[in-house]
Amino acid sequence: MSKDTVTVTDNASGKSVELPIRTGTHGPATIDIQSVYKELGYFTYDPGFTSTASCRSDITFIDGDQGILLYRGYPIEQLAEKSSFLEVSYLLMYGDLPTPKELDAFTTNITNHTMVNESLKDFFDGFHYNAHPMAMLTAVVSSLSAFYHDSIDINDPDSRELCAHRIIAKMPTIAGAAFKHLVGEPFVYPQNRLSYPANLLNMLFSRPSEKYEINPVAEKALDQLLILHADHEQNASTSTVRLAGSTGTNPFAAIASGCAALWGPAHGGANEAVLRMLEEIGDVSNVPQYIAKAKDKDDPFRLMGFGHRVYKNYDPRATIIRETCHEVLDALNMANDPQLELAVRLEEIALQDDYFVERKLYPNVDFYSGLIYKALGIPTQFFTVLFALGRTPGWISQWMELVEDNEQRIGRPRQLYTGAAKRDYIPLDQR
Ligand code: ACO
């Protein structure tokens, strides 16, 4: 019996199957269970994929117990401090840091694709004035597939690369249009002389009536937030992109399905939920009452921005962002913001409370990102759009990896059927 295998024996039939162990660079090895059904006639059961690797991937590594996050091997702390969002996008897509020439060419490429077709812009007119921006983003990203369907050949590497450049370039333009629709102001065209985050700020906040100065603190903080959100291995939205992509669908449609999955409050919608929760708590004096609610099993209330499926230690992104949050609030003269005070108090109490300690519930990245967005003047409803924008290079890199992986097949999970046993139809007049 090989040391690199695990033997599973069915006690009922006495049949055994030897399953290969596959080892990666970091992290737990995986048991390849592909032959279990064929050899033993069993499916495996793992709701929420808590123990199942759905793919192999070279892109991102997380050690949730140690609080480690690496993009292509580089620690997130180093990237957040020294890199830029476009450089990180290049890294995620191509696997290595670019040379200055490569980064220049990549930046030019992205910059040249920031415009959207004028008729795509018209889509926004169809939305009600108070449409949720994630609904607009999801729909408009999906509609990109109507503009680039016949021209995309997902089997051609150049065509895939062009798609990736287009989506990274156009996301801020679409996000800017959704924002302007939300606030009832005219659409602002992209300015290719500006950096990626500065262009985004300009599309969000500039108005035809006055000159808009980019605040360098806001530009830097936004770039860092985008870096921190750029990829997170096989999370719910990325897995959704992969599952949709596994059918060979148009990549813009696959990314739109990722946007839809991200929207939920258990995932990307959490930053919005954090701010709503802080508004609901209202005052530091109410914190103990809300901590008690979060601990009460009969109460559905959860502390938003706390806990993570993978991190059972401090989320490394939360450590970085906590510091940035204080810097931004200081620079914008908002250090005494009552909501920040409330957030800090909530964090202090939760980190000492046995309930949270025992369950390893630490603040996650969304606990602080919402506070920064708020300080930058971004409405709560819009937070998840910025998360989606940051996650786009991760989604598209994972989609590219999926398409290039010869082990991947259409994603088609099995189930444990617990419904009615086979029965005969009874005509209506006999029921
Ligand atoms: N507040 C109170 N209790 C919590 C919280 C919370 N935020 N999160 C988990 N718990 C408790 C659960 O009730 C459960 O307790 P039990 O063992 O006594 O039943 C235990 O901790 C484990 O929780 P699960 O839901 O099983 O953990 P899971 O890994 O499935 O969920 C999740 C992770 C969804 C992130 C959860 O912690 C949560 O809902 N957090 C709040 C929402 C949030 O901040 N989401 C952002 C995630 S990060 C991101 O997407 C960028």
Short mmCIF file of C-alpha atoms and ligand atoms in Angstrom, two decimals:
data_model
loop_
_atom_site.label_atom_id
_atom_site.label_comp_id
_atom_site.label_asym_id
_atom_site.label_seq_id
_atom_site.Cartn_x
_atom_site.Cartn_y
_atom_site.Cartn_z
CA MET A 1 0.00 0.00 0.00
CA SER A 2 1.50 3.31 -1.03
CA LYS A 3 2.21 5.94 1.60
CA ASP A 4 0.68 8.52 -0.74
CA THR A 5 -2.75 6.97 -0.65
CA VAL A 6 -5.69 6.68 1.70
CA THR A 7 -7.68 3.47 1.73
CA VAL A 8 -11.42 3.69 2.19
CA THR A 9 -13.20 0.49 3.10
CA ASP A 10 -16.93 0.00 2.87
CA ASN A 11 -17.77 -2.04 5.97
CA ALA A 12 -21.02 -3.23 4.42
CA SER A 13 -19.56 -4.83 1.29
CA GLY A 14 -15.95 -5.22 2.45
CA LYS A 15 -14.82 -3.49 -0.78
CA SER A 16 -11.87 -1.09 -0.55
CA VAL A 17 -10.59 1.67 -2.73
CA GLU A 18 -7.13 3.22 -2.60
CA LEU A 19 -7.34 6.96 -3.13
CA PRO A 20 -4.29 8.99 -4.21
CA ILE A 21 -3.16 11.90 -2.05
CA ARG A 22 -2.29 14.99 -4.05
CA THR A 23 0.06 17.51 -2.51
CA GLY A 24 0.22 21.22 -3.30
CA THR A 25 2.84 23.88 -2.54
CA HIS A 26 1.28 24.94 0.77
CA GLY A 27 -1.75 23.85 2.73
CA PRO A 28 -3.30 20.48 3.49
CA ALA A 29 -2.85 17.73 0.92
CA THR A 30 -6.04 16.57 -0.79
CA ILE A 31 -7.49 13.10 -1.21
CA ASP A 32 -8.48 12.54 -4.81
CA ILE A 33 -11.96 11.05 -4.45
CA GLN A 34 -12.82 10.85 -8.14
CA SER A 35 -12.91 7.03 -8.11
CA VAL A 36 -15.11 6.66 -4.99
CA TYR A 37 -18.37 6.57 -6.91
CA LYS A 38 -17.00 4.32 -9.63
CA GLU A 39 -15.42 1.83 -7.20
CA LEU A 40 -17.77 1.92 -4.19
CA GLY A 41 -20.98 3.40 -5.62
CA TYR A 42 -21.07 6.23 -3.06
CA PHE A 43 -21.21 9.98 -3.50
CA THR A 44 -19.42 12.12 -0.93
CA TYR A 45 -21.39 14.67 1.12
CA ASP A 46 -19.91 18.09 1.95
CA PRO A 47 -22.45 20.93 2.04
CA GLY A 48 -20.78 24.31 1.67
CA PHE A 49 -17.58 22.58 0.46
CA THR A 50 -15.94 22.85 3.89
CA SER A 51 -13.51 20.00 3.10
CA THR A 52 -13.60 19.82 -0.66
CA ALA A 53 -11.10 21.30 -3.11
CA SER A 54 -13.12 22.03 -6.24
CA CYS A 55 -10.07 22.67 -8.41
CA ARG A 56 -6.30 23.02 -8.39
CA SER A 57 -5.07 26.59 -8.59
CA ASP A 58 -1.75 28.46 -8.79
CA ILE A 59 -3.20 31.87 -7.99
CA THR A 60 -3.93 32.52 -4.30
CA PHE A 61 -3.13 30.75 -1.06
CA ILE A 62 -4.81 31.29 2.31
CA ASP A 63 -3.82 29.77 5.64
CA GLY A 64 -6.84 30.60 7.75
CA ASP A 65 -5.30 29.39 11.03
CA GLN A 66 -2.13 31.43 10.61
CA GLY A 67 -3.85 34.43 8.99
CA ILE A 68 -1.76 34.22 5.80
CA LEU A 69 -2.84 35.42 2.36
CA LEU A 70 -0.52 35.12 -0.66
CA TYR A 71 -1.18 36.23 -4.24
CA ARG A 72 1.06 34.13 -6.52
CA GLY A 73 3.28 33.57 -3.47
CA TYR A 74 3.59 37.23 -2.44
CA PRO A 75 2.28 38.15 1.06
CA ILE A 76 -0.66 40.53 0.98
CA GLU A 77 1.07 42.84 3.49
CA GLN A 78 3.95 43.46 1.03
CA LEU A 79 1.63 43.98 -1.91
CA ALA A 80 -0.65 46.34 0.04
CA GLU A 81 2.34 48.44 1.08
CA LYS A 82 4.47 48.41 -2.08
CA SER A 83 2.37 47.52 -5.10
CA SER A 84 -0.52 49.04 -7.03
CA PHE A 85 -3.85 47.57 -8.04
CA LEU A 86 -2.89 47.36 -11.71
CA GLU A 87 0.41 45.67 -10.87
CA VAL A 88 -1.48 43.19 -8.66
CA SER A 89 -3.96 42.59 -11.50
CA TYR A 90 -1.01 41.77 -13.78
CA LEU A 91 0.45 39.48 -11.12
CA LEU A 92 -2.82 37.59 -10.69
CA MET A 93 -3.33 37.21 -14.43
CA TYR A 94 0.17 36.34 -15.55
CA GLY A 95 1.69 34.73 -12.45
CA ASP A 96 4.72 36.99 -11.93
CA LEU A 97 5.43 40.60 -11.12
CA PRO A 98 5.84 42.64 -14.32
CA THR A 99 9.06 44.34 -15.42
CA PRO A 100 8.65 48.15 -15.79
CA LYS A 101 8.16 47.67 -19.54
CA GLU A 102 5.53 44.98 -19.03
CA LEU A 103 3.66 47.08 -16.47
CA ASP A 104 3.73 50.02 -18.82
CA ALA A 105 2.31 47.98 -21.67
CA PHE A 106 -0.36 46.46 -19.40
CA THR A 107 -1.37 49.87 -18.04
CA THR A 108 -1.63 51.24 -21.59
CA ASN A 109 -3.74 48.26 -22.61
CA ILE A 110 -6.14 48.68 -19.71
CA THR A 111 -6.31 52.42 -20.26
CA ASN A 112 -7.21 51.92 -23.92
CA HIS A 113 -10.24 49.85 -23.02
CA THR A 114 -11.89 52.07 -20.39
CA MET A 115 -14.62 53.42 -22.70
CA VAL A 116 -17.89 51.56 -23.04
CA ASN A 117 -20.15 51.54 -26.09
CA GLU A 118 -22.51 54.53 -25.92
CA SER A 119 -25.57 52.29 -26.13
CA LEU A 120 -24.39 50.33 -23.07
CA LYS A 121 -24.58 53.60 -21.18
CA ASP A 122 -28.25 53.90 -22.19
CA PHE A 123 -29.05 50.74 -20.20
CA PHE A 124 -28.89 52.78 -17.02
CA ASP A 125 -31.87 54.87 -18.14
CA GLY A 126 -34.02 51.75 -17.79
CA PHE A 127 -33.36 51.47 -14.06
CA HIS A 128 -35.59 53.07 -11.47
CA TYR A 129 -33.91 56.03 -9.75
CA ASN A 130 -33.36 54.05 -6.54
CA ALA A 131 -32.23 50.75 -8.09
CA HIS A 132 -29.60 48.97 -5.99
CA PRO A 133 -26.21 49.57 -7.65
CA MET A 134 -25.34 45.86 -7.41
CA ALA A 135 -28.45 45.06 -9.44
CA MET A 136 -27.29 47.61 -12.05
CA LEU A 137 -23.72 46.33 -12.02
CA THR A 138 -24.74 42.69 -12.38
CA ALA A 139 -27.12 43.45 -15.24
CA VAL A 140 -24.79 45.78 -17.13
CA VAL A 141 -21.73 43.52 -16.77
CA SER A 142 -23.86 40.70 -18.10
CA SER A 143 -24.97 42.86 -21.01
CA LEU A 144 -21.31 43.30 -22.03
CA SER A 145 -21.67 39.78 -23.38
CA ALA A 146 -24.18 41.15 -25.88
CA PHE A 147 -21.51 43.52 -27.18
CA TYR A 148 -18.71 40.98 -27.25
CA HIS A 149 -20.22 37.60 -27.97
CA ASP A 150 -19.38 36.67 -31.53
CA SER A 151 -15.92 38.20 -31.24
CA ILE A 152 -14.89 36.05 -28.25
CA ASP A 153 -13.25 32.70 -28.80
CA ILE A 154 -12.61 31.27 -25.35
CA ASN A 155 -10.32 28.65 -26.87
CA ASP A 156 -7.98 31.33 -28.15
CA PRO A 157 -5.48 32.67 -25.54
CA ASP A 158 -5.32 36.13 -27.20
CA SER A 159 -9.09 36.42 -27.17
CA ARG A 160 -9.19 35.44 -23.47
CA GLU A 161 -6.51 38.00 -22.66
CA LEU A 162 -8.41 40.73 -24.52
CA CYS A 163 -11.54 39.84 -22.54
CA ALA A 164 -9.60 40.10 -19.28
CA HIS A 165 -8.22 43.52 -20.22
CA ARG A 166 -11.65 44.73 -21.25
CA ILE A 167 -13.38 43.69 -18.05
CA ILE A 168 -10.67 45.13 -15.76
CA ALA A 169 -10.78 48.39 -17.76
CA LYS A 170 -14.56 48.75 -18.03
CA MET A 171 -15.57 47.83 -14.49
CA PRO A 172 -14.78 51.33 -13.09
CA THR A 173 -16.66 52.97 -15.99
CA ILE A 174 -19.74 50.82 -15.34
CA ALA A 175 -19.40 51.36 -11.57
CA GLY A 176 -19.11 55.13 -12.16
CA ALA A 177 -22.26 55.10 -14.31
CA ALA A 178 -24.18 53.13 -11.65
CA PHE A 179 -23.04 55.65 -9.04
CA LYS A 180 -24.12 58.65 -11.09
CA HIS A 181 -27.50 57.03 -11.71
CA LEU A 182 -27.85 56.48 -7.98
CA VAL A 183 -27.08 60.08 -7.10
CA GLY A 184 -28.91 61.56 -10.10
CA GLU A 185 -25.92 63.24 -11.73
CA PRO A 186 -24.59 63.14 -15.31
CA PHE A 187 -22.33 60.27 -16.36
CA VAL A 188 -18.61 61.10 -16.32
CA TYR A 189 -16.38 59.63 -19.03
CA PRO A 190 -13.09 57.94 -18.09
CA GLN A 191 -9.96 60.09 -18.08
CA ASN A 192 -7.03 58.05 -19.32
CA ARG A 193 -4.42 60.47 -17.97
CA LEU A 194 -5.41 59.47 -14.41
CA SER A 195 -4.33 56.45 -12.40
CA TYR A 196 -6.84 53.59 -12.04
CA PRO A 197 -8.12 54.67 -8.59
CA ALA A 198 -7.98 58.40 -9.45
CA ASN A 199 -10.02 57.78 -12.61
CA LEU A 200 -12.55 55.90 -10.52
CA LEU A 201 -12.78 58.73 -7.98
CA ASN A 202 -13.18 61.21 -10.83
CA MET A 203 -16.02 59.21 -12.37
CA LEU A 204 -17.72 58.99 -8.97
CA PHE A 205 -17.32 62.52 -7.68
CA SER A 206 -16.56 65.02 -10.44
CA ARG A 207 -19.40 67.17 -11.74
CA PRO A 208 -19.54 69.27 -14.91
CA SER A 209 -20.17 72.39 -12.81
CA GLU A 210 -16.93 72.45 -10.85
CA LYS A 211 -13.31 71.33 -10.84
CA TYR A 212 -12.72 68.15 -8.90
CA GLU A 213 -9.36 67.71 -7.17
CA ILE A 214 -8.28 64.14 -6.48
CA ASN A 215 -7.34 63.72 -2.83
CA PRO A 216 -4.10 61.64 -2.80
CA VAL A 217 -5.08 60.04 0.54
CA ALA A 218 -8.36 58.85 -1.00
CA GLU A 219 -6.54 57.67 -4.15
CA LYS A 220 -4.03 55.63 -2.12
CA ALA A 221 -6.64 54.19 0.25
CA LEU A 222 -8.88 53.15 -2.64
CA ASP A 223 -5.98 51.52 -4.48
CA GLN A 224 -5.08 49.60 -1.32
CA LEU A 225 -8.66 48.47 -0.76
CA LEU A 226 -8.80 47.18 -4.33
CA ILE A 227 -5.53 45.28 -3.80
CA LEU A 228 -6.87 43.68 -0.61
CA HIS A 229 -10.01 42.50 -2.40
CA ALA A 230 -8.33 41.40 -5.64
CA ASP A 231 -8.53 37.65 -5.02
CA HIS A 232 -9.40 35.21 -2.26
CA GLU A 233 -9.13 31.76 -3.84
CA GLN A 234 -12.30 29.66 -4.11
CA ASN A 235 -14.78 31.92 -2.22
CA ALA A 236 -18.48 31.85 -3.11
CA SER A 237 -18.38 34.41 -5.93
CA THR A 238 -15.18 33.02 -7.49
CA SER A 239 -16.58 29.50 -7.33
CA THR A 240 -19.71 30.87 -9.01
CA VAL A 241 -17.59 32.39 -11.80
CA ARG A 242 -15.81 29.06 -12.21
CA LEU A 243 -19.03 27.03 -12.18
CA ALA A 244 -20.64 29.30 -14.78
CA GLY A 245 -17.38 29.38 -16.75
CA SER A 246 -17.17 25.57 -16.74
CA THR A 247 -20.13 25.46 -19.12
CA GLY A 248 -18.19 27.47 -21.69
CA THR A 249 -20.42 30.50 -21.23
CA ASN A 250 -19.39 34.00 -22.28
CA PRO A 251 -16.83 35.28 -19.71
CA PHE A 252 -18.76 38.52 -19.10
CA ALA A 253 -21.80 36.41 -18.21
CA ALA A 254 -19.61 34.36 -15.86
CA ILE A 255 -18.31 37.53 -14.16
CA ALA A 256 -21.88 38.82 -13.86
CA SER A 257 -22.83 35.64 -12.02
CA GLY A 258 -19.89 36.32 -9.68
CA CYS A 259 -21.31 39.82 -9.03
CA ALA A 260 -24.68 38.29 -8.15
CA ALA A 261 -23.08 35.85 -5.70
CA LEU A 262 -20.95 38.59 -4.16
CA TRP A 263 -23.99 40.73 -3.39
CA GLY A 264 -25.24 38.52 -0.54
CA PRO A 265 -24.76 39.77 3.06
CA ALA A 266 -22.79 36.66 4.02
CA HIS A 267 -20.18 37.58 1.35
CA GLY A 268 -19.49 40.94 -0.31
CA GLY A 269 -22.65 42.53 1.00
CA ALA A 270 -21.19 42.37 4.51
CA ASN A 271 -19.47 45.79 4.29
CA GLU A 272 -22.84 47.38 3.61
CA ALA A 273 -24.38 45.30 6.41
CA VAL A 274 -21.64 46.49 8.84
CA LEU A 275 -22.56 50.13 8.32
CA ARG A 276 -26.27 49.40 8.64
CA MET A 277 -25.53 47.49 11.85
CA LEU A 278 -23.49 50.41 13.25
CA GLU A 279 -26.36 52.75 12.40
CA GLU A 280 -28.78 50.41 14.16
CA ILE A 281 -26.59 50.12 17.28
CA GLY A 282 -26.38 53.90 17.25
CA ASP A 283 -24.41 54.51 20.42
CA VAL A 284 -21.52 52.92 22.34
CA SER A 285 -23.85 52.41 25.31
CA ASN A 286 -25.93 49.95 23.23
CA VAL A 287 -22.97 47.69 22.36
CA PRO A 288 -23.48 45.16 25.23
CA GLN A 289 -27.11 44.69 24.24
CA TYR A 290 -26.13 43.92 20.63
CA ILE A 291 -23.31 41.59 21.69
CA ALA A 292 -25.94 39.68 23.73
CA LYS A 293 -28.23 39.55 20.66
CA ALA A 294 -25.38 38.16 18.53
CA LYS A 295 -24.82 35.40 21.10
CA ASP A 296 -28.49 34.50 21.44
CA LYS A 297 -29.23 31.41 19.32
CA ASP A 298 -32.92 32.37 19.12
CA ASP A 299 -32.05 35.73 17.62
CA PRO A 300 -30.99 35.77 13.93
CA PHE A 301 -28.80 38.85 14.52
CA ARG A 302 -25.09 38.32 13.81
CA LEU A 303 -22.25 40.76 14.27
CA MET A 304 -21.65 41.78 10.69
CA GLY A 305 -17.97 41.97 9.75
CA PHE A 306 -17.10 39.23 12.24
CA GLY A 307 -16.21 35.67 11.40
CA HIS A 308 -14.95 34.05 8.25
CA ARG A 309 -15.30 30.63 6.72
CA VAL A 310 -11.55 30.26 6.28
CA TYR A 311 -9.85 32.67 8.69
CA LYS A 312 -9.94 31.31 12.21
CA ASN A 313 -7.34 33.91 13.15
CA TYR A 314 -7.18 37.64 12.45
CA ASP A 315 -7.95 38.30 8.77
CA PRO A 316 -4.57 39.73 7.55
CA ARG A 317 -6.47 42.18 5.34
CA ALA A 318 -8.34 43.47 8.40
CA THR A 319 -5.00 44.24 10.12
CA ILE A 320 -3.84 46.33 7.15
CA ILE A 321 -7.14 48.04 6.61
CA ARG A 322 -7.61 48.89 10.29
CA GLU A 323 -4.45 50.99 10.12
CA THR A 324 -5.47 52.59 6.81
CA CYS A 325 -8.89 53.37 8.26
CA HIS A 326 -7.31 55.41 11.07
CA GLU A 327 -4.95 57.17 8.60
CA VAL A 328 -7.81 58.10 6.27
CA LEU A 329 -10.01 59.39 9.08
CA ASP A 330 -7.09 61.42 10.49
CA ALA A 331 -6.24 62.88 7.08
CA LEU A 332 -9.87 63.78 6.44
CA ASN A 333 -10.26 65.24 9.95
CA MET A 334 -12.78 62.60 10.89
CA ALA A 335 -10.78 60.89 13.65
CA ASN A 336 -13.54 61.54 16.16
CA ASP A 337 -16.17 59.99 13.97
CA PRO A 338 -18.74 58.40 16.34
CA GLN A 339 -19.19 55.39 14.09
CA LEU A 340 -15.47 54.63 14.19
CA GLU A 341 -15.55 54.94 17.96
CA LEU A 342 -18.47 52.54 18.00
CA ALA A 343 -16.68 50.10 15.70
CA VAL A 344 -13.54 50.15 17.85
CA ARG A 345 -15.58 49.54 21.03
CA LEU A 346 -17.48 46.69 19.39
CA GLU A 347 -14.23 45.10 18.30
CA GLU A 348 -12.70 45.47 21.79
CA ILE A 349 -15.67 43.86 23.52
CA ALA A 350 -16.09 41.06 20.99
CA LEU A 351 -12.39 40.16 21.08
CA GLN A 352 -12.60 39.61 24.85
CA ASP A 353 -15.92 37.81 24.91
CA ASP A 354 -15.74 34.01 25.39
CA TYR A 355 -18.42 33.39 22.75
CA PHE A 356 -16.34 35.10 20.03
CA VAL A 357 -12.98 33.85 21.35
CA GLU A 358 -14.09 30.20 21.48
CA ARG A 359 -15.52 30.34 17.95
CA LYS A 360 -12.49 32.26 16.65
CA LEU A 361 -14.68 35.07 15.37
CA TYR A 362 -12.37 37.96 14.47
CA PRO A 363 -13.16 41.10 12.50
CA ASN A 364 -12.86 40.48 8.76
CA VAL A 365 -11.85 42.88 5.99
CA ASP A 366 -15.39 44.22 5.67
CA PHE A 367 -15.52 45.41 9.23
CA TYR A 368 -13.23 48.33 8.32
CA SER A 369 -13.65 48.74 4.56
CA GLY A 370 -17.14 50.21 5.01
CA LEU A 371 -15.82 52.87 7.38
CA ILE A 372 -13.20 53.94 4.83
CA TYR A 373 -15.73 54.04 2.01
CA LYS A 374 -18.03 56.12 4.16
CA ALA A 375 -15.21 58.56 4.95
CA LEU A 376 -14.52 58.89 1.22
CA GLY A 377 -18.14 59.95 0.70
CA ILE A 378 -19.37 56.72 -0.86
CA PRO A 379 -22.97 55.79 -0.02
CA THR A 380 -23.50 52.54 1.89
CA GLN A 381 -25.46 50.92 -0.96
CA PHE A 382 -22.44 51.31 -3.21
CA PHE A 383 -19.83 49.50 -1.06
CA THR A 384 -20.28 46.07 -2.62
CA VAL A 385 -19.79 47.53 -6.11
CA LEU A 386 -16.27 48.56 -5.07
CA PHE A 387 -15.66 45.08 -3.71
CA ALA A 388 -16.76 43.65 -7.09
CA LEU A 389 -14.44 46.03 -8.88
CA GLY A 390 -11.53 44.95 -6.70
CA ARG A 391 -12.36 41.25 -7.16
CA THR A 392 -12.55 41.48 -10.96
CA PRO A 393 -8.88 40.62 -11.71
CA GLY A 394 -9.20 37.64 -9.37
CA TRP A 395 -12.38 36.42 -11.05
CA ILE A 396 -11.00 36.78 -14.55
CA SER A 397 -7.67 35.16 -13.64
CA GLN A 398 -9.50 32.23 -12.07
CA TRP A 399 -11.70 31.96 -15.17
CA MET A 400 -8.60 31.94 -17.40
CA GLU A 401 -6.99 29.28 -15.24
CA LEU A 402 -10.16 27.18 -15.41
CA VAL A 403 -10.35 27.37 -19.19
CA GLU A 404 -6.66 26.41 -19.50
CA ASP A 405 -6.89 23.48 -17.02
CA ASN A 406 -7.27 20.19 -18.86
CA GLU A 407 -8.53 18.47 -15.68
CA GLN A 408 -11.57 20.73 -15.46
CA ARG A 409 -14.96 19.54 -16.65
CA ILE A 410 -18.39 21.06 -16.44
CA GLY A 411 -19.13 21.67 -12.73
CA ARG A 412 -21.94 19.34 -11.85
CA PRO A 413 -22.26 18.48 -8.11
CA ARG A 414 -24.15 15.42 -6.92
CA GLN A 415 -26.77 15.37 -4.18
CA LEU A 416 -28.14 13.28 -1.35
CA TYR A 417 -31.80 12.96 -2.35
CA THR A 418 -34.13 13.05 0.68
CA GLY A 419 -37.46 13.73 -1.03
CA ALA A 420 -40.45 11.48 -1.63
CA ALA A 421 -39.79 7.94 -2.83
CA LYS A 422 -41.07 7.03 -6.31
CA ARG A 423 -44.87 7.14 -6.35
CA ASP A 424 -47.65 7.14 -8.92
CA TYR A 425 -49.54 10.16 -10.15
CA ILE A 426 -53.11 10.35 -8.80
CA PRO A 427 -55.62 12.06 -11.11
CA LEU A 428 -57.00 15.34 -9.73
CA ASP A 429 -60.57 14.03 -9.22
CA GLN A 430 -59.29 11.16 -7.05
CA ARG A 431 -57.28 13.34 -4.59
N1 ACO B 1 -21.95 36.81 14.92
C1 ACO B 1 -22.35 35.92 15.85
N2 ACO B 1 -22.11 34.59 15.79
C2 ACO B 1 -21.46 34.13 14.70
C3 ACO B 1 -21.00 35.00 13.68
C4 ACO B 1 -21.27 36.37 13.82
N3 ACO B 1 -20.87 37.24 12.87
N4 ACO B 1 -20.38 34.27 12.74
C5 ACO B 1 -20.43 33.00 13.15
N5 ACO B 1 -21.07 32.91 14.33
C6 ACO B 1 -21.26 31.68 15.14
C7 ACO B 1 -22.35 30.79 14.57
O1 ACO B 1 -23.62 31.07 15.12
C8 ACO B 1 -21.85 29.43 14.94
O2 ACO B 1 -22.10 29.23 16.34
P1 ACO B 1 -22.43 27.74 16.90
O3 ACO B 1 -21.21 26.93 16.61
O4 ACO B 1 -22.70 27.96 18.33
O5 ACO B 1 -23.63 27.29 16.12
C9 ACO B 1 -20.33 29.54 14.82
O6 ACO B 1 -20.04 30.93 15.04
C10 ACO B 1 -19.80 29.11 13.44
O7 ACO B 1 -20.50 29.86 12.45
P2 ACO B 1 -20.83 29.32 10.99
O8 ACO B 1 -21.98 30.09 10.45
O9 ACO B 1 -20.95 27.82 11.03
O10 ACO B 1 -19.51 29.70 10.25
P3 ACO B 1 -19.34 29.78 8.69
O11 ACO B 1 -17.90 29.53 8.42
O12 ACO B 1 -20.32 28.92 7.98
O13 ACO B 1 -19.75 31.28 8.34
C11 ACO B 1 -19.64 33.61 7.89
C12 ACO B 1 -18.86 32.29 8.05
C13 ACO B 1 -20.77 33.41 6.87
C14 ACO B 1 -18.70 34.67 7.35
C15 ACO B 1 -20.22 34.02 9.28
O14 ACO B 1 -19.16 34.17 10.21
C16 ACO B 1 -21.06 35.30 9.20
O15 ACO B 1 -22.26 35.22 8.89
N6 ACO B 1 -20.43 36.49 9.49
C17 ACO B 1 -21.14 37.74 9.38
C18 ACO B 1 -21.20 38.17 7.92
C19 ACO B 1 -19.85 38.64 7.39
O16 ACO B 1 -19.15 39.43 8.01
N7 ACO B 1 -19.51 38.15 6.18
C20 ACO B 1 -18.28 38.57 5.50
C21 ACO B 1 -17.41 37.41 5.20
S1 ACO B 1 -15.88 37.96 4.60
C22 ACO B 1 -16.09 38.31 2.96
O17 ACO B 1 -16.95 37.87 2.27
C23 ACO B 1 -15.14 39.26 2.44
#
